[in-house]
Amino acid sequence: MKELMLHLHENSPKYKQIYHSIRSLIENKELHSDTKLPSIRQLAEILHVSRNTTLVAYEQLLAEGYIRSEQKRGYFVEAFETIDIHIPTLHAEKYITEENNIRVDFRAGSVDQHAFPLKAWRQCVNEVLKEDIVYMYGEQQGDSLLREKIANYLLQSRGIRTSADSIVIGSSTQQLLMHLCIILKKEYSSIAVENPGYDGARIVFQLFGFQVNPIDVIEKGLCMKQFEQTDSKLVYITPSHQFPTGVTLPIAERLQLLKWANSQNGYIIEDDYDSEFRYQQQPIPALLSIQQDSRVIYISTFSKAFLPSIRLSYMVLPSELLDQYKQHFATFEQTASSIHQRTMARFMERGHWDSHIRKMRATYKRKIQTLVTSLQLAFGKTIRIIGSHSGLYILIQLQNSVGEKTLIQQALEQGVKVYPTSHLYIGNKPDVSMLKLGFSNLSIEDIQLGVQLLKKAWT
């Protein structure tokens, strides 16, 4: 083929127009396989462009496999099969319509964006951007300054005596659990978990081949009688604010767990995800604070108390596991942003973190009180409220036989989004549906409106 007429205009680079035009002709099968194309010189003369322009277009087509070059013969259309992809849109359109009608979203896991200390955070970011650290990958265990600030904070707020060297920073709780699983899998094959409990952790354990043994959560937290019957030598728990029920593990059970870990040569993975937010008493001391050299792996995060998108979590490792961690991950790069790590260190160093926690504790206390009071006025004795003294969400049970999916759909029809808890159970689920309502990113007015709409939906 010596003639290849293409229409070019002045609005974009001509080599791009030639490339896109020829590619389109090939994809639409207007240029068939093995068709000979004009030479670079011929096409340049036909289109009144430079030879370099047609050369660049042909090189891009060659690189992507649309054409091939045969020595002393020229350029030919390459043979390939196009794929017809059908994307169903019916369900997506319905979902988008429902999402657009949401007036109140009781989602947990977000923060009050109006109360976020943006000015202080921005000042710290601007300072950090002038430091050499932003041009590096970062330290393998995490920023040393941040680890020092975390160690000081854990001593003051959680009673944990540790050093910066024992702390490992990661991008999320799940990422840290993955690293833990790599280390622990060599010696342990099963792990006990709370039921109901955090499914994000359970998925990680299952991904790494651990046998997951569910232990029921009762009024006092983990059912110790049932726990003692398991052969697992690892246990993952949320003792200060059990997820999702909000139960706090009493001191007797805590001491029993510590004794078990020592006698069984096992480990307790303590997830302390939102301990900052208790509204009636001071934060409960961490398990690790009871016995400093205990076989406890302490994990926490900045996502709940500060900002989910910052992707900063950390863990405190016992000395024997710390040595193994350093051996396994010596050549691994740090997964969390060096900029965010150093910024958080500066934020804590200047006292902004403590101030932020005090402010948010007061803010969230007002919100949870508003939510609980509004629900009690709207539903009276027909509703049971669980976990109203701590955390960033509550659970509710309506004393009727309506299923979880139906309740969620009824709420959605009134423009309110509430969340299920059935996926947090292993095996048998409760007879009465239990729903999760977060409140952290809602205003007082939004909370009151949401409850009124729920009353309309469910009564």
GROMACS .gro file of C-alpha atoms in nm:
model
  459
    1MET     CA    1   0.000   0.000   0.000
    2LYS     CA    2   0.162   0.319  -0.114
    3GLU     CA    3  -0.135   0.548  -0.047
    4LEU     CA    4  -0.252   0.616   0.308
    5MET     CA    5  -0.457   0.934   0.325
    6LEU     CA    6  -0.496   1.070   0.678
    7HIS     CA    7  -0.651   1.402   0.777
    8LEU     CA    8  -0.423   1.604   1.002
    9HIS     CA    9  -0.503   1.925   1.190
   10GLU     CA   10  -0.303   2.179   1.388
   11ASN     CA   11  -0.455   2.115   1.734
   12SER     CA   12  -0.219   1.835   1.844
   13PRO     CA   13   0.124   1.695   1.752
   14LYS     CA   14   0.111   1.540   1.406
   15TYR     CA   15   0.303   1.224   1.501
   16LYS     CA   16   0.030   1.150   1.760
   17GLN     CA   17  -0.241   1.200   1.497
   18ILE     CA   18  -0.064   0.963   1.256
   19TYR     CA   19  -0.015   0.705   1.530
   20HIS     CA   20  -0.378   0.717   1.649
   21SER     CA   21  -0.517   0.714   1.294
   22ILE     CA   22  -0.322   0.407   1.185
   23ARG     CA   23  -0.394   0.228   1.511
   24SER     CA   24  -0.765   0.297   1.472
   25LEU     CA   25  -0.762   0.163   1.113
   26ILE     CA   26  -0.591  -0.156   1.233
   27GLU     CA   27  -0.823  -0.207   1.533
   28ASN     CA   28  -1.130  -0.152   1.316
   29LYS     CA   29  -0.988  -0.403   1.064
   30GLU     CA   30  -0.983  -0.144   0.785
   31LEU     CA   31  -0.615  -0.230   0.754
   32HIS     CA   32  -0.590  -0.609   0.748
   33SER     CA   33  -0.312  -0.829   0.877
   34ASP     CA   34   0.005  -0.839   0.662
   35THR     CA   35  -0.097  -0.523   0.473
   36LYS     CA   36   0.214  -0.340   0.361
   37LEU     CA   37   0.234   0.020   0.482
   38PRO     CA   38   0.401   0.311   0.302
   39SER     CA   39   0.765   0.365   0.386
   40ILE     CA   40   0.862   0.642   0.627
   41ARG     CA   41   0.969   0.863   0.335
   42GLN     CA   42   0.658   0.788   0.127
   43LEU     CA   43   0.417   0.860   0.415
   44ALA     CA   44   0.600   1.184   0.494
   45GLU     CA   45   0.558   1.297   0.132
   46ILE     CA   46   0.190   1.195   0.123
   47LEU     CA   47   0.107   1.387   0.443
   48HIS     CA   48   0.347   1.677   0.384
   49VAL     CA   49   0.527   1.624   0.715
   50SER     CA   50   0.889   1.559   0.807
   51ARG     CA   51   1.034   1.208   0.790
   52ASN     CA   52   1.106   1.231   1.165
   53THR     CA   53   0.733   1.279   1.233
   54THR     CA   54   0.634   0.958   1.054
   55LEU     CA   55   0.933   0.775   1.206
   56VAL     CA   56   0.818   0.855   1.563
   57ALA     CA   57   0.462   0.739   1.481
   58TYR     CA   58   0.585   0.410   1.331
   59GLU     CA   59   0.818   0.347   1.625
   60GLN     CA   60   0.527   0.380   1.868
   61LEU     CA   61   0.314   0.140   1.661
   62LEU     CA   62   0.609  -0.102   1.651
   63ALA     CA   63   0.657  -0.081   2.027
   64GLU     CA   64   0.290  -0.161   2.092
   65GLY     CA   65   0.284  -0.449   1.842
   66TYR     CA   66   0.041  -0.302   1.590
   67ILE     CA   67   0.293  -0.326   1.304
   68ARG     CA   68   0.616  -0.512   1.234
   69SER     CA   69   0.930  -0.424   1.042
   70GLU     CA   70   1.085  -0.669   0.794
   71GLN     CA   71   1.437  -0.599   0.679
   72LYS     CA   72   1.459  -0.464   0.321
   73ARG     CA   73   1.081  -0.513   0.281
   74GLY     CA   74   0.927  -0.238   0.494
   75TYR     CA   75   0.644  -0.214   0.746
   76PHE     CA   76   0.345  -0.452   0.770
   77VAL     CA   77   0.028  -0.470   0.980
   78GLU     CA   78   0.074  -0.728   1.255
   79ALA     CA   79  -0.182  -1.006   1.304
   80PHE     CA   80  -0.379  -1.001   1.631
   81GLU     CA   81  -0.728  -1.076   1.757
   82THR     CA   82  -0.942  -0.800   1.903
   83ILE     CA   83  -1.146  -0.872   2.217
   84ASP     CA   84  -1.504  -0.767   2.266
   85ILE     CA   85  -1.558  -0.682   2.631
   86HIS     CA   86  -1.915  -0.662   2.762
   87ILE     CA   87  -1.955  -0.472   3.088
   88PRO     CA   88  -2.297  -0.510   3.250
   89THR     CA   89  -2.430  -0.176   3.374
   90LEU     CA   90  -2.771  -0.253   3.522
   91HIS     CA   91  -2.658  -0.323   3.880
   92ALA     CA   92  -2.397  -0.047   3.871
   93GLU     CA   93  -2.659   0.209   3.768
   94LYS     CA   94  -2.888   0.097   4.047
   95TYR     CA   95  -2.602   0.120   4.299
   96ILE     CA   96  -2.504   0.469   4.180
   97THR     CA   97  -2.866   0.583   4.205
   98GLU     CA   98  -2.890   0.457   4.562
   99GLU     CA   99  -2.558   0.615   4.659
  100ASN     CA  100  -2.664   0.950   4.517
  101ASN     CA  101  -2.973   0.947   4.737
  102ILE     CA  102  -2.778   0.903   5.062
  103ARG     CA  103  -2.855   1.184   5.304
  104VAL     CA  104  -2.687   1.042   5.615
  105ASP     CA  105  -2.407   0.785   5.607
  106PHE     CA  106  -2.340   0.619   5.943
  107ARG     CA  107  -2.004   0.492   5.827
  108ALA     CA  108  -1.741   0.404   6.085
  109GLY     CA  109  -1.373   0.456   6.013
  110SER     CA  110  -1.385   0.819   5.900
  111VAL     CA  111  -1.293   1.128   6.103
  112ASP     CA  112  -1.445   1.468   6.167
  113GLN     CA  113  -1.294   1.660   5.878
  114HIS     CA  114  -1.411   1.996   6.014
  115ALA     CA  115  -1.213   1.943   6.335
  116PHE     CA  116  -0.899   1.819   6.159
  117PRO     CA  117  -0.596   2.034   6.259
  118LEU     CA  118  -0.517   2.125   5.899
  119LYS     CA  119  -0.315   2.440   5.974
  120ALA     CA  120  -0.084   2.269   6.226
  121TRP     CA  121  -0.041   1.964   6.002
  122ARG     CA  122   0.038   2.181   5.699
  123GLN     CA  123   0.301   2.373   5.895
  124CYS     CA  124   0.471   2.047   5.993
  125VAL     CA  125   0.456   1.920   5.633
  126ASN     CA  126   0.617   2.240   5.504
  127GLU     CA  127   0.901   2.203   5.753
  128VAL     CA  128   0.959   1.838   5.664
  129LEU     CA  129   0.967   1.912   5.291
  130LYS     CA  130   1.285   2.108   5.354
  131GLU     CA  131   1.458   1.808   5.515
  132ASP     CA  132   1.681   1.557   5.337
  133ILE     CA  133   1.459   1.267   5.449
  134VAL     CA  134   1.202   1.337   5.176
  135TYR     CA  135   1.455   1.234   4.912
  136MET     CA  136   1.518   0.891   5.065
  137TYR     CA  137   1.331   0.561   5.101
  138GLY     CA  138   1.342   0.580   5.479
  139GLU     CA  139   1.461   0.353   5.758
  140GLN     CA  140   1.361  -0.011   5.742
  141GLN     CA  141   1.177  -0.011   6.079
  142GLY     CA  142   1.040   0.336   6.024
  143ASP     CA  143   1.149   0.691   6.097
  144SER     CA  144   1.365   0.691   6.413
  145LEU     CA  145   1.225   1.024   6.536
  146LEU     CA  146   0.867   0.900   6.502
  147ARG     CA  147   0.952   0.575   6.681
  148GLU     CA  148   1.095   0.778   6.971
  149LYS     CA  149   0.777   0.989   6.990
  150ILE     CA  150   0.559   0.676   6.979
  151ALA     CA  151   0.763   0.519   7.261
  152ASN     CA  152   0.709   0.830   7.477
  153TYR     CA  153   0.340   0.840   7.391
  154LEU     CA  154   0.287   0.473   7.478
  155LEU     CA  155   0.446   0.527   7.819
  156GLN     CA  156   0.228   0.827   7.898
  157SER     CA  157  -0.103   0.706   7.755
  158ARG     CA  158  -0.086   0.325   7.770
  159GLY     CA  159   0.166   0.255   8.044
  160ILE     CA  160   0.394   0.063   7.806
  161ARG     CA  161   0.768   0.086   7.865
  162THR     CA  162   0.944   0.025   7.538
  163SER     CA  163   1.221   0.169   7.323
  164ALA     CA  164   1.226   0.309   6.972
  165ASP     CA  165   1.428   0.006   6.858
  166SER     CA  166   1.142  -0.231   6.951
  167ILE     CA  167   0.890  -0.042   6.737
  168VAL     CA  168   0.818  -0.120   6.372
  169ILE     CA  169   0.616   0.121   6.158
  170GLY     CA  170   0.404   0.004   5.866
  171SER     CA  171   0.136   0.129   5.630
  172SER     CA  172  -0.155  -0.050   5.799
  173THR     CA  173  -0.250  -0.303   6.064
  174GLN     CA  174  -0.307  -0.567   5.797
  175GLN     CA  175   0.036  -0.507   5.644
  176LEU     CA  176   0.203  -0.546   5.985
  177LEU     CA  177   0.003  -0.864   6.047
  178MET     CA  178   0.127  -1.002   5.715
  179HIS     CA  179   0.487  -0.951   5.823
  180LEU     CA  180   0.408  -1.113   6.157
  181CYS     CA  181   0.254  -1.415   5.985
  182ILE     CA  182   0.571  -1.471   5.783
  183ILE     CA  183   0.770  -1.491   6.106
  184LEU     CA  184   0.521  -1.685   6.318
  185LYS     CA  185   0.423  -1.942   6.052
  186LYS     CA  186   0.751  -2.129   6.101
  187GLU     CA  187   0.655  -2.230   6.455
  188TYR     CA  188   0.276  -2.197   6.477
  189SER     CA  189  -0.002  -2.338   6.261
  190SER     CA  190  -0.322  -2.206   6.421
  191ILE     CA  191  -0.450  -1.891   6.587
  192ALA     CA  192  -0.745  -1.816   6.814
  193VAL     CA  193  -0.957  -1.512   6.727
  194GLU     CA  194  -1.255  -1.336   6.879
  195ASN     CA  195  -1.599  -1.426   6.746
  196PRO     CA  196  -1.737  -1.185   6.638
  197GLY     CA  197  -1.417  -1.005   6.554
  198TYR     CA  198  -1.219  -0.801   6.304
  199ASP     CA  199  -1.251  -0.982   5.973
  200GLY     CA  200  -0.959  -0.789   5.823
  201ALA     CA  201  -0.720  -0.969   6.058
  202ARG     CA  202  -0.892  -1.304   6.013
  203ILE     CA  203  -0.851  -1.281   5.635
  204VAL     CA  204  -0.479  -1.220   5.673
  205PHE     CA  205  -0.437  -1.526   5.897
  206GLN     CA  206  -0.629  -1.744   5.655
  207LEU     CA  207  -0.428  -1.609   5.362
  208PHE     CA  208  -0.110  -1.734   5.527
  209GLY     CA  209  -0.255  -2.077   5.596
  210PHE     CA  210  -0.327  -2.050   5.967
  211GLN     CA  211  -0.611  -2.256   6.107
  212VAL     CA  212  -0.844  -1.998   6.261
  213ASN     CA  213  -1.014  -2.107   6.584
  214PRO     CA  214  -1.307  -1.879   6.679
  215ILE     CA  215  -1.358  -1.803   7.050
  216ASP     CA  216  -1.694  -1.657   7.151
  217VAL     CA  217  -1.710  -1.307   7.296
  218ILE     CA  218  -1.929  -1.286   7.606
  219GLU     CA  219  -2.015  -1.002   7.845
  220LYS     CA  220  -1.662  -1.008   7.990
  221GLY     CA  221  -1.490  -1.033   7.654
  222LEU     CA  222  -1.313  -1.346   7.536
  223CYS     CA  223  -1.470  -1.664   7.677
  224MET     CA  224  -1.170  -1.796   7.872
  225LYS     CA  225  -1.329  -2.137   7.938
  226GLN     CA  226  -1.368  -2.194   7.566
  227PHE     CA  227  -1.026  -2.045   7.496
  228GLU     CA  228  -0.848  -2.288   7.728
  229GLN     CA  229  -0.987  -2.580   7.528
  230THR     CA  230  -0.821  -2.469   7.205
  231ASP     CA  231  -0.479  -2.599   7.104
  232SER     CA  232  -0.378  -2.266   6.947
  233LYS     CA  233  -0.068  -2.101   7.088
  234LEU     CA  234  -0.142  -1.768   6.921
  235VAL     CA  235  -0.436  -1.541   6.994
  236TYR     CA  236  -0.546  -1.217   6.830
  237ILE     CA  237  -0.761  -0.993   7.052
  238THR     CA  238  -0.886  -0.635   7.093
  239PRO     CA  239  -0.898  -0.628   7.476
  240SER     CA  240  -0.943  -0.255   7.548
  241HIS     CA  241  -1.237  -0.206   7.310
  242GLN     CA  242  -1.343  -0.537   7.162
  243PHE     CA  243  -1.432  -0.510   6.796
  244PRO     CA  244  -1.722  -0.491   6.736
  245THR     CA  245  -1.904  -0.535   7.070
  246GLY     CA  246  -1.712  -0.270   7.265
  247VAL     CA  247  -1.651  -0.501   7.564
  248THR     CA  248  -1.343  -0.437   7.780
  249LEU     CA  249  -1.153  -0.745   7.898
  250PRO     CA  250  -1.138  -0.741   8.282
  251ILE     CA  251  -0.807  -0.756   8.469
  252ALA     CA  252  -0.860  -1.116   8.585
  253GLU     CA  253  -0.894  -1.240   8.229
  254ARG     CA  254  -0.598  -1.027   8.121
  255LEU     CA  255  -0.374  -1.183   8.384
  256GLN     CA  256  -0.503  -1.525   8.284
  257LEU     CA  257  -0.409  -1.459   7.921
  258LEU     CA  258  -0.059  -1.343   8.014
  259LYS     CA  259  -0.007  -1.653   8.227
  260TRP     CA  260  -0.129  -1.871   7.938
  261ALA     CA  261   0.113  -1.712   7.692
  262ASN     CA  262   0.411  -1.774   7.921
  263SER     CA  263   0.314  -2.133   8.003
  264GLN     CA  264   0.236  -2.227   7.641
  265ASN     CA  265   0.529  -2.042   7.487
  266GLY     CA  266   0.271  -1.862   7.278
  267TYR     CA  267   0.199  -1.502   7.180
  268ILE     CA  268  -0.086  -1.257   7.230
  269ILE     CA  269  -0.142  -1.012   6.944
  270GLU     CA  270  -0.300  -0.710   7.111
  271ASP     CA  271  -0.475  -0.478   6.865
  272ASP     CA  272  -0.527  -0.145   7.043
  273TYR     CA  273  -0.692   0.029   6.748
  274ASP     CA  274  -0.891   0.311   6.916
  275SER     CA  275  -0.799   0.315   7.285
  276GLU     CA  276  -0.787   0.698   7.290
  277PHE     CA  277  -1.164   0.729   7.287
  278ARG     CA  278  -1.322   0.634   7.617
  279TYR     CA  279  -1.590   0.874   7.738
  280GLN     CA  280  -1.660   0.774   8.098
  281GLN     CA  281  -1.323   0.660   8.234
  282GLN     CA  282  -0.958   0.701   8.154
  283PRO     CA  283  -0.817   0.474   7.881
  284ILE     CA  284  -0.772   0.116   8.003
  285PRO     CA  285  -0.403   0.017   8.045
  286ALA     CA  286  -0.276  -0.204   7.765
  287LEU     CA  287  -0.204  -0.573   7.818
  288LEU     CA  288   0.161  -0.508   7.750
  289SER     CA  289   0.174  -0.254   8.035
  290ILE     CA  290   0.082  -0.518   8.295
  291GLN     CA  291   0.392  -0.726   8.233
  292GLN     CA  292   0.661  -0.544   8.036
  293ASP     CA  293   0.856  -0.851   7.924
  294SER     CA  294   0.545  -1.054   7.843
  295ARG     CA  295   0.483  -1.243   7.522
  296VAL     CA  296   0.260  -0.969   7.381
  297ILE     CA  297   0.280  -0.817   7.034
  298TYR     CA  298   0.124  -0.473   7.059
  299ILE     CA  299  -0.032  -0.315   6.747
  300SER     CA  300  -0.196   0.025   6.702
  301THR     CA  301  -0.271   0.279   6.430
  302PHE     CA  302  -0.303   0.650   6.357
  303SER     CA  303  -0.596   0.583   6.121
  304LYS     CA  304  -0.875   0.596   6.381
  305ALA     CA  305  -0.757   0.880   6.602
  306PHE     CA  306  -0.609   1.099   6.330
  307LEU     CA  307  -0.657   1.028   5.959
  308PRO     CA  308  -0.731   0.702   5.771
  309SER     CA  309  -0.559   0.814   5.452
  310ILE     CA  310  -0.229   0.879   5.627
  311ARG     CA  311  -0.164   0.500   5.632
  312LEU     CA  312   0.046   0.483   5.949
  313SER     CA  313   0.039   0.193   6.194
  314TYR     CA  314   0.297   0.050   6.431
  315MET     CA  315   0.375  -0.252   6.647
  316VAL     CA  316   0.594  -0.327   6.948
  317LEU     CA  317   0.779  -0.657   6.916
  318PRO     CA  318   0.924  -0.877   7.192
  319SER     CA  319   1.303  -0.904   7.165
  320GLU     CA  320   1.307  -1.257   7.018
  321LEU     CA  321   1.061  -1.162   6.743
  322LEU     CA  322   1.239  -0.834   6.680
  323ASP     CA  323   1.559  -1.023   6.599
  324GLN     CA  324   1.370  -1.245   6.355
  325TYR     CA  325   1.199  -0.944   6.200
  326LYS     CA  326   1.533  -0.775   6.133
  327GLN     CA  327   1.669  -1.092   5.973
  328HIS     CA  328   1.365  -1.151   5.751
  329PHE     CA  329   1.308  -0.795   5.635
  330ALA     CA  330   1.657  -0.648   5.632
  331THR     CA  331   1.641  -0.589   5.256
  332PHE     CA  332   1.276  -0.474   5.247
  333GLU     CA  333   1.199  -0.106   5.198
  334GLN     CA  334   0.974   0.079   5.443
  335THR     CA  335   0.609   0.065   5.330
  336ALA     CA  336   0.484   0.388   5.490
  337SER     CA  337   0.554   0.734   5.351
  338SER     CA  338   0.874   0.889   5.490
  339ILE     CA  339   0.714   1.232   5.457
  340HIS     CA  340   0.409   1.134   5.661
  341GLN     CA  341   0.621   0.961   5.923
  342ARG     CA  342   0.847   1.260   5.982
  343THR     CA  343   0.550   1.498   5.970
  344MET     CA  344   0.372   1.297   6.238
  345ALA     CA  345   0.690   1.302   6.447
  346ARG     CA  346   0.704   1.683   6.422
  347PHE     CA  347   0.329   1.702   6.493
  348MET     CA  348   0.376   1.502   6.814
  349GLU     CA  349   0.695   1.687   6.908
  350ARG     CA  350   0.515   2.022   6.907
  351GLY     CA  351   0.231   1.897   7.127
  352HIS     CA  352  -0.031   1.900   6.850
  353TRP     CA  353  -0.108   1.528   6.889
  354ASP     CA  354  -0.205   1.548   7.258
  355SER     CA  355  -0.410   1.860   7.191
  356HIS     CA  356  -0.584   1.689   6.897
  357ILE     CA  357  -0.674   1.381   7.104
  358ARG     CA  358  -0.821   1.592   7.387
  359LYS     CA  359  -1.026   1.795   7.142
  360MET     CA  360  -1.154   1.493   6.949
  361ARG     CA  361  -1.240   1.302   7.265
  362ALA     CA  362  -1.469   1.588   7.370
  363THR     CA  363  -1.613   1.621   7.019
  364TYR     CA  364  -1.687   1.252   6.979
  365LYS     CA  365  -1.832   1.232   7.330
  366ARG     CA  366  -2.095   1.490   7.235
  367LYS     CA  367  -2.172   1.304   6.915
  368ILE     CA  368  -2.210   0.961   7.072
  369GLN     CA  369  -2.433   1.104   7.346
  370THR     CA  370  -2.649   1.269   7.081
  371LEU     CA  371  -2.676   0.946   6.885
  372VAL     CA  372  -2.764   0.733   7.188
  373THR     CA  373  -3.017   0.983   7.323
  374SER     CA  374  -3.182   1.026   6.981
  375LEU     CA  375  -3.212   0.650   6.934
  376GLN     CA  376  -3.362   0.603   7.279
  377LEU     CA  377  -3.620   0.876   7.219
  378ALA     CA  378  -3.707   0.742   6.874
  379PHE     CA  379  -3.727   0.370   6.952
  380GLY     CA  380  -3.767   0.342   7.328
  381LYS     CA  381  -3.745  -0.012   7.463
  382THR     CA  382  -3.762  -0.167   7.117
  383ILE     CA  383  -3.392  -0.102   7.064
  384ARG     CA  384  -3.079  -0.227   7.238
  385ILE     CA  385  -2.768  -0.009   7.217
  386ILE     CA  386  -2.427  -0.172   7.255
  387GLY     CA  387  -2.091  -0.003   7.314
  388SER     CA  388  -2.203   0.349   7.400
  389HIS     CA  389  -1.913   0.441   7.631
  390SER     CA  390  -1.614   0.424   7.395
  391GLY     CA  391  -1.504   0.409   7.032
  392LEU     CA  392  -1.628   0.575   6.715
  393TYR     CA  393  -1.935   0.362   6.651
  394ILE     CA  394  -2.216   0.184   6.832
  395LEU     CA  395  -2.411  -0.133   6.764
  396ILE     CA  396  -2.790  -0.149   6.772
  397GLN     CA  397  -3.034  -0.438   6.790
  398LEU     CA  398  -3.402  -0.393   6.711
  399GLN     CA  399  -3.620  -0.628   6.910
  400ASN     CA  400  -3.799  -0.772   6.608
  401SER     CA  401  -3.754  -1.053   6.363
  402VAL     CA  402  -3.662  -0.839   6.062
  403GLY     CA  403  -3.344  -0.958   5.892
  404GLU     CA  404  -3.022  -0.759   5.855
  405LYS     CA  405  -3.048  -0.713   5.478
  406THR     CA  406  -3.408  -0.594   5.502
  407LEU     CA  407  -3.326  -0.337   5.772
  408ILE     CA  408  -3.035  -0.203   5.567
  409GLN     CA  409  -3.251  -0.180   5.254
  410GLN     CA  410  -3.536  -0.007   5.441
  411ALA     CA  411  -3.290   0.249   5.577
  412LEU     CA  412  -3.141   0.299   5.230
  413GLU     CA  413  -3.484   0.374   5.088
  414GLN     CA  414  -3.506   0.664   5.336
  415GLY     CA  415  -3.162   0.792   5.239
  416VAL     CA  416  -2.971   0.648   5.535
  417LYS     CA  417  -2.678   0.407   5.514
  418VAL     CA  418  -2.618   0.168   5.804
  419TYR     CA  419  -2.382  -0.126   5.811
  420PRO     CA  420  -2.401  -0.503   5.872
  421THR     CA  421  -2.214  -0.709   6.131
  422SER     CA  422  -2.299  -1.062   6.012
  423HIS     CA  423  -1.967  -1.087   5.822
  424LEU     CA  424  -1.782  -1.046   6.152
  425TYR     CA  425  -1.908  -1.383   6.279
  426ILE     CA  426  -1.765  -1.727   6.215
  427GLY     CA  427  -2.037  -1.991   6.213
  428ASN     CA  428  -2.361  -1.918   6.397
  429LYS     CA  429  -2.488  -1.561   6.391
  430PRO     CA  430  -2.709  -1.394   6.657
  431ASP     CA  431  -3.084  -1.444   6.634
  432VAL     CA  432  -3.148  -1.069   6.642
  433SER     CA  433  -2.997  -0.854   6.367
  434MET     CA  434  -2.720  -0.622   6.484
  435LEU     CA  435  -2.624  -0.311   6.285
  436LYS     CA  436  -2.323  -0.081   6.309
  437LEU     CA  437  -2.358   0.298   6.320
  438GLY     CA  438  -2.051   0.522   6.303
  439PHE     CA  439  -2.079   0.889   6.388
  440SER     CA  440  -1.733   1.047   6.372
  441ASN     CA  441  -1.775   1.241   6.045
  442LEU     CA  442  -2.137   1.343   6.106
  443SER     CA  443  -2.255   1.672   6.254
  444ILE     CA  444  -2.498   1.681   6.546
  445GLU     CA  445  -2.771   1.780   6.300
  446ASP     CA  446  -2.684   1.493   6.066
  447ILE     CA  447  -2.704   1.244   6.352
  448GLN     CA  448  -3.046   1.369   6.461
  449LEU     CA  449  -3.175   1.367   6.104
  450GLY     CA  450  -3.037   1.017   6.047
  451VAL     CA  451  -3.217   0.879   6.351
  452GLN     CA  452  -3.547   1.039   6.246
  453LEU     CA  453  -3.513   0.882   5.901
  454LEU     CA  454  -3.434   0.544   6.060
  455LYS     CA  455  -3.747   0.574   6.272
  456LYS     CA  456  -3.947   0.635   5.956
  457ALA     CA  457  -3.778   0.341   5.784
  458TRP     CA  458  -3.822   0.088   6.065
  459THR     CA  459  -4.156   0.179   6.221
   0.00000   0.00000   0.00000
